[in-house]
Amino acid sequence: MDCLFCKIIAGEIPSTKVYEDEYCYAFKDINPIAPIHWLFIPKTHISGASAVTAENADVVGRIFTAIAKVTAEAGITSGFRVITNCGEDAGQTVPHLHFHVLAGQPMGWSAESGV
Ligand code: 5GP
Ligand code: ZN
């Protein structure tokens, strides 16, 4: 499958690893929009949030468990944001489910900007 994030998981495209377990892989975003900007992705290919089903949803809980663990271990105590963009209007550019984790600065809130 010609999927950028599947290639990153396979090590065919280099990335800066933040965390890895049986179910998920996390790495630094190549174009960070906050001092901390990580991407958490399932090791199985799921095209996005709209493709989560009762059969594959377990990995979403695993990813959020990993996010809680990694942010705590990184000493992020003042908060973080988790975002998943799904589809064209949301600006999804990579069709492999991913959760942006943003931290390291106070963040506003609007539909136009994640930060
Ligand atoms: P989306 O726009 O789909 O929500 O997020 C895709 C994210 O993947 C973007 O923030 C973009 O910077 C990041 N990205 C795209 N290609 C690469 C890559 O080759 N390596 C890494 N580390 N991040 C990437
Ligand atoms: Zn994929």
XYZ file of N, CA, C and O in Angstrom, residues 1-81:
324
model
N 0.850 -1.196 0.000
C 0.000 0.000 0.000
C 0.884 1.244 0.000
O 1.862 1.318 0.722
N 0.492 2.195 -0.816
C 1.299 3.400 -0.944
C 0.852 4.433 0.091
O 0.182 5.402 -0.237
N 1.219 4.171 1.339
C 0.795 5.048 2.444
C 2.030 5.564 3.164
O 2.848 4.777 3.642
N 2.149 6.872 3.244
C 3.317 7.507 3.875
C 3.540 7.000 5.297
O 4.672 6.654 5.680
N 2.479 6.957 6.110
C 2.681 6.580 7.508
C 2.919 5.078 7.657
O 3.641 4.663 8.571
N 2.353 4.244 6.772
C 2.717 2.819 6.790
C 4.200 2.661 6.471
O 4.886 1.811 7.058
N 4.717 3.497 5.584
C 6.155 3.439 5.246
C 7.008 3.909 6.430
O 8.095 3.385 6.661
N 6.530 4.890 7.163
C 7.264 5.339 8.358
C 7.292 4.213 9.398
O 8.334 3.925 9.990
N 6.163 3.547 9.611
C 6.114 2.427 10.559
C 7.091 1.326 10.125
O 7.796 0.741 10.960
N 7.146 1.072 8.821
C 8.024 0.016 8.296
C 9.491 0.433 8.288
O 10.365 -0.390 7.999
N 9.781 1.690 8.592
C 11.154 2.177 8.588
C 11.668 2.519 7.198
O 12.859 2.798 7.025
N 10.783 2.524 6.215
C 11.195 2.840 4.844
C 11.406 4.344 4.663
O 12.118 4.774 3.754
N 10.739 5.119 5.509
C 10.939 6.571 5.542
C 11.369 6.919 6.963
O 10.725 6.479 7.931
N 12.480 7.643 7.127
C 12.976 7.934 8.472
C 12.038 8.853 9.261
O 11.332 9.692 8.673
N 12.045 8.673 10.575
C 11.269 9.547 11.461
C 11.976 9.592 12.801
O 12.796 8.729 13.111
N 11.635 10.601 13.579
C 12.200 10.715 14.925
C 11.202 10.116 15.909
O 10.182 10.729 16.226
N 11.512 8.907 16.368
C 10.579 8.157 17.218
C 10.449 8.777 18.602
O 11.437 9.157 19.212
N 9.223 8.835 19.073
C 8.916 9.305 20.420
C 8.492 8.135 21.301
O 8.799 8.073 22.487
N 7.819 7.169 20.694
C 7.263 6.034 21.449
C 6.852 4.948 20.462
O 6.473 5.239 19.322
N 6.917 3.698 20.941
C 6.441 2.587 20.111
C 5.996 1.450 21.014
O 6.631 1.159 22.026
N 4.907 0.809 20.674
C 4.521 -0.449 21.327
C 3.906 -1.355 20.265
O 4.019 -1.089 19.058
N 3.271 -2.422 20.716
C 2.715 -3.408 19.782
C 1.650 -2.810 18.856
O 1.468 -3.250 17.721
N 0.967 -1.784 19.358
C -0.204 -1.271 18.654
C 0.020 0.060 17.948
O -0.669 0.373 16.985
N 0.936 0.868 18.495
C 1.069 2.212 17.938
C 2.506 2.690 17.869
O 3.408 2.141 18.507
N 2.684 3.727 17.067
C 3.983 4.342 16.841
C 3.785 5.848 16.960
O 2.760 6.383 16.506
N 4.737 6.516 17.597
C 4.646 7.968 17.732
C 5.974 8.590 17.327
O 7.047 8.052 17.624
N 5.878 9.731 16.646
C 7.078 10.388 16.124
C 6.844 11.888 16.028
O 5.697 12.365 16.093
N 7.953 12.620 15.885
C 7.854 14.077 15.802
C 7.310 14.490 14.439
O 7.754 13.975 13.403
N 6.370 15.443 14.445
C 5.864 15.991 13.183
C 7.000 16.735 12.472
O 7.772 17.461 13.095
N 7.083 16.547 11.159
C 8.170 17.156 10.376
C 8.009 18.674 10.273
O 8.980 19.387 10.028
N 6.806 19.164 10.508
C 6.518 20.601 10.376
C 5.764 21.067 11.622
O 4.560 21.333 11.577
N 6.473 21.158 12.760
C 5.768 21.405 14.031
C 5.092 22.770 14.081
O 5.644 23.760 13.611
N 3.897 22.789 14.665
C 3.170 24.056 14.838
C 3.095 24.446 16.311
O 2.400 25.395 16.674
N 3.815 23.720 17.162
C 3.918 24.046 18.590
C 5.273 23.516 19.054
O 5.882 22.672 18.374
N 5.767 23.983 20.204
C 7.077 23.508 20.672
C 7.156 21.984 20.762
O 8.198 21.390 20.474
N 6.073 21.350 21.168
C 5.962 19.889 21.105
C 4.851 19.567 20.123
O 3.721 20.056 20.257
N 5.177 18.787 19.100
C 4.176 18.375 18.100
C 4.511 16.951 17.679
O 5.440 16.713 16.902
N 3.775 16.010 18.249
C 3.997 14.596 17.969
C 2.791 14.037 17.218
O 1.672 14.551 17.329
N 3.018 12.957 16.497
C 1.944 12.226 15.825
C 1.898 10.810 16.372
O 2.931 10.131 16.419
N 0.722 10.380 16.808
C 0.509 9.010 17.282
C -0.342 8.292 16.235
O -1.425 8.785 15.882
N 0.153 7.153 15.776
C -0.560 6.443 14.702
C -0.695 4.961 15.029
O 0.186 4.371 15.666
N -1.807 4.353 14.581
C -1.935 2.893 14.758
C -1.005 2.173 13.792
O -0.753 2.657 12.683
N -0.500 1.015 14.210
C 0.365 0.238 13.313
C -0.441 -0.432 12.201
O 0.112 -0.769 11.165
N -1.738 -0.612 12.443
C -2.608 -1.105 11.375
C -3.105 0.098 10.571
O -3.310 1.179 11.124
N -3.286 -0.096 9.275
C -3.749 1.020 8.444
C -5.248 1.240 8.641
O -6.060 0.377 8.324
N -5.592 2.418 9.150
C -6.979 2.897 9.237
C -6.942 4.267 8.571
O -6.079 5.092 8.880
N -7.850 4.521 7.638
C -7.692 5.716 6.795
C -7.962 7.024 7.536
O -7.461 8.074 7.132
N -8.726 6.963 8.611
C -9.005 8.176 9.362
C -10.091 7.922 10.386
O -10.573 6.784 10.536
N -10.501 8.977 11.095
C -11.485 8.826 12.171
C -12.809 8.274 11.658
O -13.516 7.578 12.388
N -13.126 8.555 10.403
C -14.401 8.068 9.857
C -14.359 6.573 9.555
O -15.393 5.972 9.270
N -13.179 5.969 9.612
C -13.044 4.534 9.338
C -12.882 3.720 10.625
O -12.589 2.517 10.569
N -13.072 4.367 11.780
C -13.029 3.630 13.053
C -14.334 2.851 13.202
O -15.422 3.386 12.994
N -14.213 1.569 13.537
C -15.378 0.689 13.680
C -15.283 -0.074 14.997
O -14.247 -0.040 15.681
N -16.345 -0.798 15.328
C -16.319 -1.629 16.530
C -15.182 -2.659 16.460
O -14.616 -3.039 17.475
N -14.829 -3.063 15.251
C -13.795 -4.089 15.076
C -12.379 -3.537 15.271
O -11.492 -4.247 15.723
N -12.147 -2.272 14.897
C -10.760 -1.758 14.980
C -10.571 -0.679 16.048
O -9.473 -0.132 16.191
N -11.626 -0.374 16.813
C -11.574 0.762 17.741
C -10.640 0.543 18.928
O -10.209 1.517 19.557
N -10.294 -0.693 19.214
C -9.436 -0.961 20.377
C -8.135 -0.151 20.318
O -7.665 0.361 21.333
N -7.594 -0.001 19.117
C -6.305 0.695 18.981
C -6.419 2.175 19.369
O -5.433 2.779 19.798
N -7.604 2.740 19.240
C -7.778 4.147 19.615
C -7.572 4.318 21.127
O -6.886 5.239 21.581
N -8.125 3.402 21.895
C -7.891 3.427 23.348
C -6.430 3.186 23.683
O -5.881 3.803 24.607
N -5.806 2.284 22.936
C -4.366 2.026 23.148
C -3.562 3.288 22.874
O -2.608 3.599 23.589
N -3.925 4.008 21.824
C -3.197 5.234 21.488
C -3.376 6.288 22.585
O -2.410 6.920 23.013
N -4.592 6.444 23.086
C -4.796 7.435 24.148
C -4.084 7.024 25.437
O -3.606 7.881 26.194
N -3.988 5.735 25.681
C -3.205 5.262 26.823
C -1.737 5.635 26.639
O -1.069 6.095 27.578
N -1.233 5.455 25.429
C 0.162 5.812 25.126
C 0.374 7.319 25.260
O 1.395 7.767 25.798
N -0.588 8.099 24.776
C -0.461 9.557 24.882
C -0.365 9.984 26.347
O 0.477 10.812 26.720
N -1.207 9.408 27.205
C -1.159 9.751 28.639
C 0.198 9.396 29.234
O 0.787 10.173 30.005
N 0.722 8.245 28.860
C 2.009 7.778 29.397
C 3.169 8.653 28.903
O 4.003 9.103 29.704
N 3.208 8.921 27.617
C 4.349 9.642 27.042
C 4.361 11.107 27.487
O 5.416 11.662 27.804
N 3.183 11.729 27.538
C 3.149 13.130 27.994
C 3.558 13.230 29.458
O 4.288 14.150 29.843
N 3.132 12.269 30.277
C 3.526 12.277 31.691
C 5.034 12.083 31.820
O 5.709 12.800 32.581
N 5.572 11.141 31.065
C 7.016 10.872 31.141
C 7.837 12.053 30.624
O 8.977 12.255 31.042
N 7.257 12.831 29.729
C 7.957 14.008 29.198
C 7.829 15.213 30.128
O 8.382 16.274 29.852
N 7.071 15.048 31.207
C 6.928 16.127 32.180
C 5.992 17.232 31.734
O 6.118 18.375 32.183
N 5.071 16.891 30.855
C 4.103 17.888 30.383
C 2.983 17.971 31.417
O 2.070 17.143 31.436
N 3.075 18.975 32.286
C 2.105 19.098 33.378
C 1.126 20.243 33.165
O 0.116 20.331 33.856
N 1.438 21.125 32.215
C 0.580 22.304 32.042
C -0.450 22.122 30.928
O -1.154 23.069 30.576
N -0.529 20.921 30.378
C -1.593 20.632 29.426
C -1.096 20.290 28.036
O 0.036 20.604 27.656
N -1.948 19.612 27.320
C -1.644 19.286 25.922
C -2.956 19.159 25.165
O -4.033 19.064 25.762
N -2.858 19.185 23.855
C -4.036 19.078 22.991
C -3.874 17.881 22.058
O -2.786 17.657 21.532
